[in-house]
Short mmCIF file of C-alpha atoms and ligand atoms in Angstrom, two decimals:
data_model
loop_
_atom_site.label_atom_id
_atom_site.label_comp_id
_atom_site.label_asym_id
_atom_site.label_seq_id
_atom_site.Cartn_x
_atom_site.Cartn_y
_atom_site.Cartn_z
CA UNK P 1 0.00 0.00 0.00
CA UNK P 2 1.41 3.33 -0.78
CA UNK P 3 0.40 4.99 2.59
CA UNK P 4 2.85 7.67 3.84
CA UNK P 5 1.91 9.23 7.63
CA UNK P 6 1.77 12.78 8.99
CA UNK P 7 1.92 13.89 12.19
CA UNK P 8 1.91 17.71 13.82
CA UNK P 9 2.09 18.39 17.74
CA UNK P 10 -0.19 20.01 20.62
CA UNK P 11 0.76 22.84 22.22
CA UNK P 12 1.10 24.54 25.07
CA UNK P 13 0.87 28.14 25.71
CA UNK P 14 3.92 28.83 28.19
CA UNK P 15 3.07 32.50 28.59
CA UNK P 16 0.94 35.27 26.13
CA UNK P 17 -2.75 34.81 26.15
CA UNK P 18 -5.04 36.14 23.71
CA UNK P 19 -2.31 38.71 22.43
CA UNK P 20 -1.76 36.70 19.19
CA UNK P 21 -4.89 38.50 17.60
CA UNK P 22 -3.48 41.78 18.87
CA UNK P 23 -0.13 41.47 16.79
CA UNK P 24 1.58 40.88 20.00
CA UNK P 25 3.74 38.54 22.04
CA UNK P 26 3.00 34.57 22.56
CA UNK P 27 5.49 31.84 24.17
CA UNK P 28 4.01 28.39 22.92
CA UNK P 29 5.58 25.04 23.25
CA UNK P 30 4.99 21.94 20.79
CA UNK P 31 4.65 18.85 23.25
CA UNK P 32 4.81 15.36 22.57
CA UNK P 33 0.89 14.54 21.78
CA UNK P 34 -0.24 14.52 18.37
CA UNK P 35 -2.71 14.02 15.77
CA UNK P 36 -1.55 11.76 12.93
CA UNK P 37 -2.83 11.57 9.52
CA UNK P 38 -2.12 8.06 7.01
CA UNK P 39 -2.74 9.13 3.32
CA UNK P 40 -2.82 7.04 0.78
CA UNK P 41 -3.80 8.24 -2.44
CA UNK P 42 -7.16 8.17 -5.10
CA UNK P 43 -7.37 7.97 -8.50
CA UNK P 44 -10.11 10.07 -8.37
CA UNK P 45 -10.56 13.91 -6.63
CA UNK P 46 -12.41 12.59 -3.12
CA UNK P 47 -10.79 12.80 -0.09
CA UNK P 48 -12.39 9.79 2.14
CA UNK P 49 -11.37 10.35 6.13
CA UNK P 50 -11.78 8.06 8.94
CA UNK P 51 -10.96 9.12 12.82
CA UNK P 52 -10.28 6.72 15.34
CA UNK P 53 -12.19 9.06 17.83
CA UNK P 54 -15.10 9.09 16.03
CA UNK P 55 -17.53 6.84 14.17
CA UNK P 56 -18.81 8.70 10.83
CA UNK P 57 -16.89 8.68 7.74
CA UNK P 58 -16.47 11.88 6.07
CA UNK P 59 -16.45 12.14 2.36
CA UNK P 60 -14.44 15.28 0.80
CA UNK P 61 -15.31 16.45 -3.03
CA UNK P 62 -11.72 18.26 -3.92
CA UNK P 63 -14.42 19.85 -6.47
CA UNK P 64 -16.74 21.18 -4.72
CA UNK P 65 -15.05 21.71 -1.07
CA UNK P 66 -17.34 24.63 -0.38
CA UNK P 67 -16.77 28.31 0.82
CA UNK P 68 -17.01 28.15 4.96
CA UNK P 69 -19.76 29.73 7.10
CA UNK P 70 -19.91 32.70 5.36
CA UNK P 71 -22.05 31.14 2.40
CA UNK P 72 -25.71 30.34 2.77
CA UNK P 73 -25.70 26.87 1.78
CA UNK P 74 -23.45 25.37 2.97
CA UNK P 75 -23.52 21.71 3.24
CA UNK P 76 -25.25 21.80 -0.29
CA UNK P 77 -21.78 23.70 -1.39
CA UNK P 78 -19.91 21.48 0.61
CA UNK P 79 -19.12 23.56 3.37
CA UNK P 80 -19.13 23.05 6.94
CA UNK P 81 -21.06 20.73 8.84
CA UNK P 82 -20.60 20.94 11.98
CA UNK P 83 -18.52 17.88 12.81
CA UNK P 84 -15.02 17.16 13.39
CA UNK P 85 -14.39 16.59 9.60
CA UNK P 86 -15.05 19.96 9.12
CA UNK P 87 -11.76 20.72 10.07
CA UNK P 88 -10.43 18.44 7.07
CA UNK P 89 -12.58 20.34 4.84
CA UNK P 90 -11.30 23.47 5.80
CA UNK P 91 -7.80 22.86 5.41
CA UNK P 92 -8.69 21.36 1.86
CA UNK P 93 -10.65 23.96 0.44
CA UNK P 94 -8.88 27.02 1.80
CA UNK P 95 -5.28 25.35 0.35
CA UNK P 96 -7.13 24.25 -3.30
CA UNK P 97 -8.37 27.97 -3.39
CA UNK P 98 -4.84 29.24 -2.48
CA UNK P 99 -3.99 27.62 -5.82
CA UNK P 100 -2.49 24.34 -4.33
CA UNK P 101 -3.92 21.61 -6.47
CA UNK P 102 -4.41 18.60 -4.55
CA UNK P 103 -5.14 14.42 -4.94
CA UNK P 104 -7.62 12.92 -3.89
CA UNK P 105 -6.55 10.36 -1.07
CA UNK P 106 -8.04 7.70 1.96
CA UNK P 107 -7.09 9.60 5.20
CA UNK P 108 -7.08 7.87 8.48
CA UNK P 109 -6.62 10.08 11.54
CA UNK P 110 -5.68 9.71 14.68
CA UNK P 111 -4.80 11.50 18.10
CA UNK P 112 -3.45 11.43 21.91
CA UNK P 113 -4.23 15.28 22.72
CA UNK P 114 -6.98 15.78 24.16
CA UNK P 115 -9.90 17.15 22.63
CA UNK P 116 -11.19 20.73 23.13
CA UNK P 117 -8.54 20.85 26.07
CA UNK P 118 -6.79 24.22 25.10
CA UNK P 119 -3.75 22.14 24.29
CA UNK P 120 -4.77 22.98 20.25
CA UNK P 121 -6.36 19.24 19.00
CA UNK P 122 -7.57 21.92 16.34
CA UNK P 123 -5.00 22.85 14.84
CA UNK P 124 -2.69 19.41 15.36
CA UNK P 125 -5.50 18.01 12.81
CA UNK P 126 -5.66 20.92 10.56
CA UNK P 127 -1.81 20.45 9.98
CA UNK P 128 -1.21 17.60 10.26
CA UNK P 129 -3.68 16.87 7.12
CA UNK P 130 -2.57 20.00 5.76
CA UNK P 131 0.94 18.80 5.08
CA UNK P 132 0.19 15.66 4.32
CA UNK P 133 -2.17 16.47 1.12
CA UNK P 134 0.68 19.17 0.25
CA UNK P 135 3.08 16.81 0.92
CA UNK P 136 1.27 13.98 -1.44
CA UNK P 137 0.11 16.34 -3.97
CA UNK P 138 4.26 17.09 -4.52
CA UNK P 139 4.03 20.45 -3.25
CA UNK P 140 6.84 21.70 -1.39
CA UNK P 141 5.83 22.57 2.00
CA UNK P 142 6.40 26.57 3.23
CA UNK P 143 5.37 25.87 7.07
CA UNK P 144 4.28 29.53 7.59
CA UNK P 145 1.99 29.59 4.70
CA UNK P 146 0.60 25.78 5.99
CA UNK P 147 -0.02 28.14 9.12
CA UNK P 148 -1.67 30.70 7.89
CA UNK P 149 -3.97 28.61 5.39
CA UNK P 150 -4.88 26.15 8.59
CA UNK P 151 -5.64 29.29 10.45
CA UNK P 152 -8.40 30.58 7.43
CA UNK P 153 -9.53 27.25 7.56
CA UNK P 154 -10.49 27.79 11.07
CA UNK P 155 -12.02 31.05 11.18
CA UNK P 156 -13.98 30.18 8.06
CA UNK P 157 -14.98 26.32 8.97
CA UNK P 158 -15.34 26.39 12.60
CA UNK P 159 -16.45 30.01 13.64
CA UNK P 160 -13.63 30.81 15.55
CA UNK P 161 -11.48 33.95 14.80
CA UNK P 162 -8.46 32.63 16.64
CA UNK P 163 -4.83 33.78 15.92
CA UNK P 164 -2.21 32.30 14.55
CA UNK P 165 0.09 30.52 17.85
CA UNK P 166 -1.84 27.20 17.79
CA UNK P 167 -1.17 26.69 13.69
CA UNK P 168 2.01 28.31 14.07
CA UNK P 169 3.88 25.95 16.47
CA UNK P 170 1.96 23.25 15.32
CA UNK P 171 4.27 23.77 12.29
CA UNK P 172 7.51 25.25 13.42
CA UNK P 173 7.66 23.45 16.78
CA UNK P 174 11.07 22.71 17.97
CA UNK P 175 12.65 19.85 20.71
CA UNK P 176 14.10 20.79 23.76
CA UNK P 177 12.86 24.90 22.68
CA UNK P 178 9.62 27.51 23.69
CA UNK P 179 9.08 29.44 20.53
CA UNK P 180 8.89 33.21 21.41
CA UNK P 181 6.87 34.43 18.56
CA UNK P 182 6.39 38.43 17.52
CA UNK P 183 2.36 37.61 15.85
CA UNK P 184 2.69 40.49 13.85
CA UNK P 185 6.17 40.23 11.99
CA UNK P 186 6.10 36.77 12.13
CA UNK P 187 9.93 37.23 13.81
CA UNK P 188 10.59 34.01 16.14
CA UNK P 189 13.31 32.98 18.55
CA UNK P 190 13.77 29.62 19.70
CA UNK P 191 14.37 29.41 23.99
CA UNK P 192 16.05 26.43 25.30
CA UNK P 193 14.11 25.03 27.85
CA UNK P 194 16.69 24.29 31.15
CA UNK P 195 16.69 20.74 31.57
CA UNK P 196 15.91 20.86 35.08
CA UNK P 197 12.12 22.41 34.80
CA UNK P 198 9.35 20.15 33.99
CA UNK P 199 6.19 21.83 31.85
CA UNK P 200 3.52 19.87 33.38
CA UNK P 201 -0.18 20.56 31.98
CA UNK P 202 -2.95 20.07 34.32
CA UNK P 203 -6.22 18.85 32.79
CA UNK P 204 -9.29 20.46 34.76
CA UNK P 205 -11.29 17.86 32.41
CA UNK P 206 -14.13 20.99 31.77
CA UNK P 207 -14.92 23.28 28.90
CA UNK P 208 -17.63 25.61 28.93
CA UNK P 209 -20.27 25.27 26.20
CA UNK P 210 -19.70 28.88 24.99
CA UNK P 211 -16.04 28.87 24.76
CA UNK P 212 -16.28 30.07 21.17
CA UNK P 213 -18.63 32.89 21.60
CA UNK P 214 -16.93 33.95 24.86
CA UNK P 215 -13.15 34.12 22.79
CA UNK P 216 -14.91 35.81 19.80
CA UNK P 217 -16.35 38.30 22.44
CA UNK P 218 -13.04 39.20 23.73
CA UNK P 219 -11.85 39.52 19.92
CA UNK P 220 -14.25 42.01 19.75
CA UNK P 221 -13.91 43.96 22.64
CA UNK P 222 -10.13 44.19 22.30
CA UNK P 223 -11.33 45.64 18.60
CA UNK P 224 -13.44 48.15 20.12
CA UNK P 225 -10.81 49.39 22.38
CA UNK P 226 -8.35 49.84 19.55
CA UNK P 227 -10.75 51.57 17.74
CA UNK P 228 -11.56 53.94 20.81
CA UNK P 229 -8.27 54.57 21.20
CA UNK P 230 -7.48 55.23 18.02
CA UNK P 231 -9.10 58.75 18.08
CA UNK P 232 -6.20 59.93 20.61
CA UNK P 233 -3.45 57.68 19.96
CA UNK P 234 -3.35 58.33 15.70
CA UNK P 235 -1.41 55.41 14.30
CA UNK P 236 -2.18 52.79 16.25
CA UNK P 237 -3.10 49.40 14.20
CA UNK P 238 -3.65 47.19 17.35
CA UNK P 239 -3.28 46.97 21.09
CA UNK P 240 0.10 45.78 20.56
CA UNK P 241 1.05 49.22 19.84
CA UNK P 242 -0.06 50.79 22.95
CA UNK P 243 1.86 51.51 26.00
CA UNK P 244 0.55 50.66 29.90
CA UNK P 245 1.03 54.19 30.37
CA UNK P 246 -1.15 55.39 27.26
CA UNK P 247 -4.07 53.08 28.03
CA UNK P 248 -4.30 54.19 31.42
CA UNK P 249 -4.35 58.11 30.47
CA UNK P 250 -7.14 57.39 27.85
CA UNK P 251 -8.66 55.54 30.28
CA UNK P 252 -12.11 57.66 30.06
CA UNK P 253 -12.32 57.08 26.49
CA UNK P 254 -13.23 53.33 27.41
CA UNK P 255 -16.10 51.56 28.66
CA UNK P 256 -15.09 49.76 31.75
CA UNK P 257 -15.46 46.37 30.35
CA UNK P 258 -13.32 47.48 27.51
CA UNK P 259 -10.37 49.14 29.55
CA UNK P 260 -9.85 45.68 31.33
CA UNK P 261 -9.87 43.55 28.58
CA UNK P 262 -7.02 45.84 26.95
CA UNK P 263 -5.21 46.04 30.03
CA UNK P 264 -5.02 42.26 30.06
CA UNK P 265 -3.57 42.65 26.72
CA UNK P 266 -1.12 45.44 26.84
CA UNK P 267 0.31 44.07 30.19
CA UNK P 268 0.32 40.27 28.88
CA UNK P 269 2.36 41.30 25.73
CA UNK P 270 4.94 43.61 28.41
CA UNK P 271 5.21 39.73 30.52
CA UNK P 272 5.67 37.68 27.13
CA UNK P 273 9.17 40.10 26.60
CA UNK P 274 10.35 40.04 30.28
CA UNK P 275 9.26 36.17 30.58
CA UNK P 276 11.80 35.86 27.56
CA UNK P 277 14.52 37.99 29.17
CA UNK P 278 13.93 35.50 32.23
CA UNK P 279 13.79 32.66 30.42
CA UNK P 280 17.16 33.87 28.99
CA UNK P 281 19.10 34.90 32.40
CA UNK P 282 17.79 31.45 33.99
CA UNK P 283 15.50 33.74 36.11
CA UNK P 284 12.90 31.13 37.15
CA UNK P 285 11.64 32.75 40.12
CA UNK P 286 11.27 36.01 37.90
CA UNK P 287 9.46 33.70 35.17
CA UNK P 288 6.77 32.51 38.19
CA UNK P 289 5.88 36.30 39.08
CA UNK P 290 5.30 36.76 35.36
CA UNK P 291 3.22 33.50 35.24
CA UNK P 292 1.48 34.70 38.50
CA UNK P 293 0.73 37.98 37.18
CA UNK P 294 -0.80 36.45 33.80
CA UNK P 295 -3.32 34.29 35.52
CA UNK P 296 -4.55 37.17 37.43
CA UNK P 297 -4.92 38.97 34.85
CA UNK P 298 -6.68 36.27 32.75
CA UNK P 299 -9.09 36.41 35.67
CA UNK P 300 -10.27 39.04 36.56
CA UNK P 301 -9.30 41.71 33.64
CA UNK P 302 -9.59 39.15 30.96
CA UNK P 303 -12.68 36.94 32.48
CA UNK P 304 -11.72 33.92 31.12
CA UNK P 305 -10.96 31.93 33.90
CA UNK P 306 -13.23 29.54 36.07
CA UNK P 307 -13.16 28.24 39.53
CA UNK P 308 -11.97 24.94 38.48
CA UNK P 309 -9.09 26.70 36.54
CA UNK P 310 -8.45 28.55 39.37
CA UNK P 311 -8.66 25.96 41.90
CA UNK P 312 -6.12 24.10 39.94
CA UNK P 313 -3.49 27.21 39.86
CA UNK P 314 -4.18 27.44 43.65
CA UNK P 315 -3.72 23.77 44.09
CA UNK P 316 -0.48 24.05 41.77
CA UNK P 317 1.09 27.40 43.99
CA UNK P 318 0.93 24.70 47.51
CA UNK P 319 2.92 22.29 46.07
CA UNK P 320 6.64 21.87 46.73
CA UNK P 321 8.84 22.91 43.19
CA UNK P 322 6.19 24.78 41.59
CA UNK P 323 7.63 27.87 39.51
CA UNK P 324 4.82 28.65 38.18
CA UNK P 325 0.93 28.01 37.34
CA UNK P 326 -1.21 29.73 34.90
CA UNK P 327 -4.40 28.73 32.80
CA UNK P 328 -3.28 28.80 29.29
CA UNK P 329 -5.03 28.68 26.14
CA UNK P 330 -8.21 30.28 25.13
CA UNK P 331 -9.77 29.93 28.24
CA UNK P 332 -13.35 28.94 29.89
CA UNK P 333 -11.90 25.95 31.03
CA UNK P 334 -9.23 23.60 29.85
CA UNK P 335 -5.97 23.18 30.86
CA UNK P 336 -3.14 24.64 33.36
CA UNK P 337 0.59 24.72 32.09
CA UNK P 338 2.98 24.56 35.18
CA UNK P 339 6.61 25.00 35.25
CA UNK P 340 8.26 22.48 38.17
CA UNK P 341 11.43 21.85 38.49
CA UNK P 342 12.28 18.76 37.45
CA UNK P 343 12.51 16.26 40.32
CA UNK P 344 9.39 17.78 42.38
CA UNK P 345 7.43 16.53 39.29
CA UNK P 346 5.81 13.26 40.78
CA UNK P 347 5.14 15.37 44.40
CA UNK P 348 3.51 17.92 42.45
CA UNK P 349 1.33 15.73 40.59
CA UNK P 350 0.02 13.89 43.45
CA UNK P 351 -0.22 17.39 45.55
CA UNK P 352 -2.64 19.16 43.02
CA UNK P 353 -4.03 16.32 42.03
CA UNK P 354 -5.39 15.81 45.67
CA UNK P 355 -6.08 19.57 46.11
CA UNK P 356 -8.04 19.74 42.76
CA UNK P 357 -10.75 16.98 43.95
CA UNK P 358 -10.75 18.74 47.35
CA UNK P 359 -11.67 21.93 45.79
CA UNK P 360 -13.96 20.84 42.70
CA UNK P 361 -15.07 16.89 43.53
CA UNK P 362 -13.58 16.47 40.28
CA UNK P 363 -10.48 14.30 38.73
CA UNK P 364 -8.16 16.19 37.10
CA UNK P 365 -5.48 14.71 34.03
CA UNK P 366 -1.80 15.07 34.28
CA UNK P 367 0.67 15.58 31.67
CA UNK P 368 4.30 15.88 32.00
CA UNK P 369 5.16 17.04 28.92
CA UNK P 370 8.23 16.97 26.66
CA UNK P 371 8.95 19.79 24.28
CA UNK P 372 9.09 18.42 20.44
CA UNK P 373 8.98 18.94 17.03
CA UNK P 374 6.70 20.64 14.52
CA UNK P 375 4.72 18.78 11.58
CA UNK P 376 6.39 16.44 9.41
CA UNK P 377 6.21 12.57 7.92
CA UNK P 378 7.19 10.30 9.90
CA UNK P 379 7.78 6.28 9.74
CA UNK P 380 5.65 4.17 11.09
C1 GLA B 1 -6.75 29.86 21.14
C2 GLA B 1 -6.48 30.48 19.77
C3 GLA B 1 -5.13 31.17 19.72
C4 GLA B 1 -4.94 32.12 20.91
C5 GLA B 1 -5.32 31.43 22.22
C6 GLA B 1 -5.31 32.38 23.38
O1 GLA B 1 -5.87 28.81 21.38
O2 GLA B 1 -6.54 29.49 18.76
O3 GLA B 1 -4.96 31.84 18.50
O4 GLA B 1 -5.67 33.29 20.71
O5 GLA B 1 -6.60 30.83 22.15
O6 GLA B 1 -4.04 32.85 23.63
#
């Protein structure tokens, strides 16, 4: 059989929340779950996908892949549907219209991160299919414009207007390395994670039912304020241009709501750049003030925290070797990323694990994660 197999990370947000839409600051790290995609070519243009999380099949016209939410009909064009394929669909329309011809192929998928976690299951399928049909197709892969096109595929398939960190490590993930990424130049620098700090992602094993509206509401109010602010600061293009200081003296050209959600911002995007000079110097206690100081701000400026989120930080900040403890992600439940050093890892585990069910009557998952590649074909 002339299979060939894809694969393309998780991730996990070390610090930078919800700046990536702002053209700001983000600190992801590629960890060692993944979605993997087996492609074996058609003779024909249909791409026929099977998931090993889910039951349907999903059949693909390369013809007609349809046009995304936007367009009336849209399972009669062959839009989106709803379902987990549409994420398949996405990615295969967005790249045919982009002028990258593919074949049509049997795709079996399969995956270890966790689903609608914050740890990016998203965008681990969207690329990971996304190479592979460029990949198959003969295409030579640009991993940026993979990206970018899994990103469109997201905002116009799935309804939400994310940024581009969870596509963008997905891709350029690298071992050992946090990727400090500058969203609107596209600039990167690779960190070295020390050797003797654990990232260790807690699972609160919840997800509120609105998580999409609630992130597409803070899109929008983060919009607002830029556009607010615009009037007396001429030239900005988005919050990542404005200063702590500036914010705070325009302050009455804001509703409330407003000023706090760009306050999470502006500061967030100020802790992404010291959290890298930290990171740098070997500053760890310096990196779990920043960490700290994100969290709070995710919580009450931001509002996208919950009490089981929080219970698990607060769980997290009693145990012995904790750095650091943050939600990360887009929020409304999910996942905490904690930064341990390396031999308190088992301690810590069992310590929020029993302070989580204390708090919330609930089980939480444990990850000790490694950091790891971006996208690419593998052997089986
Ligand atoms: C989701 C989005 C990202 C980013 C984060 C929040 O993961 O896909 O683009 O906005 O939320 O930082």
């Amino acid at each position: 059989m002339n299979v060939a197999r894809y694969r393309a990370p998780g991730r996990v947000n070390l610090i930078g929340e919800h700046t990536d839409y702002n053209d700001g600051f983000v600190m992801p790290v590629a960890i060692d779950r993944q979605t993997t995609a087996a492609i074996t070519p058609r003779p024909d243009r249909l791409l026929i996908v099977r998931s090993a999380a889910h039951e349907d099949v999903a059949t693909i016209d390369l013809d007609r892949p349809g046009g995304g939410l936007s367009r009336a009909s849209v399972s009669e064009s062959g839009g989106p549907l709803g379902t987990w394929s549409d994420y398949v669909r996405g990615v295969a329309a967005v790249l045919e219209r982009k002028g990258f011809r593919l074949q049509g192929a049997d795709i079996s998928i399969a995956t270890d991160v966790p689903m609608g976690a914050g740890l990016s299951s998203s965008a681990a399928l969207e690329v990971a299919v996304g190479y592979g049909l460029l990949d198959r197709a003969g295409h030579p892969i640009d991993r940026t414009t993979l990206a970018r096109a899994c990103q469109q595929a997201e905002h116009e398939f799935t309804g939400t207007l994310c940024g581009i960190m969870d596509q963008f490590i997905a891709c350029h993930g690298r071992a050992g390395h946090a990727l400090l990424l500058d969203t609107r130049t596209l600039d990167m620098a690779w960190l070295p994670l020390p050797p003797d700090i654990a990232v260790i992602v807690c699972n609160t094993m919840t997800k509120h039912v609105l998580a999409t509206d609630g992130y597409n509401a803070r899109r929008a109010d983060c919009e607002a304020g830029v556009r607010a602010l615009a009037d007396r600061l001429p030239g900005i293009r988005a919050l990542r241009d404005v200063t702590l200081e500036s914010l705070e003296a325009n302050r009455d050209a804001l509703p409330e709501r407003v000023f706090r959600r760009c306050r999470h911002v502006v500061t967030e995007n100020a802790r992404v750049q010291s959290a890298a000079a930290a990171l740098r110097a070997g500053d760890l206690d310096g990196i779990g003030a920043l960490m700290r100081a994100s969290h709070v701000s995710m919580r009450d400026d931001f509002e996208i925290s919950t009490p089981e989120v929080d219970a698990m930080v607060e769980s997290a900040m009693r145990a012995d070797g904790t750095i650091g403890a943050r939600m990360t992600g887009g929020g409304f439940g999910g996942c905490t990323v904690n930064l341990v050093r390396a031999g308190a890892a088992a301690a810590f585990a069992a310590t929020v694990r029993a302070g989580y069910e204390a708090a919330t009557g609930r089980v939480p998952e444990i990850y000790t994660c490694v950091a790891s590649d971006g996208a690419g074909r593998y052997d089986a």
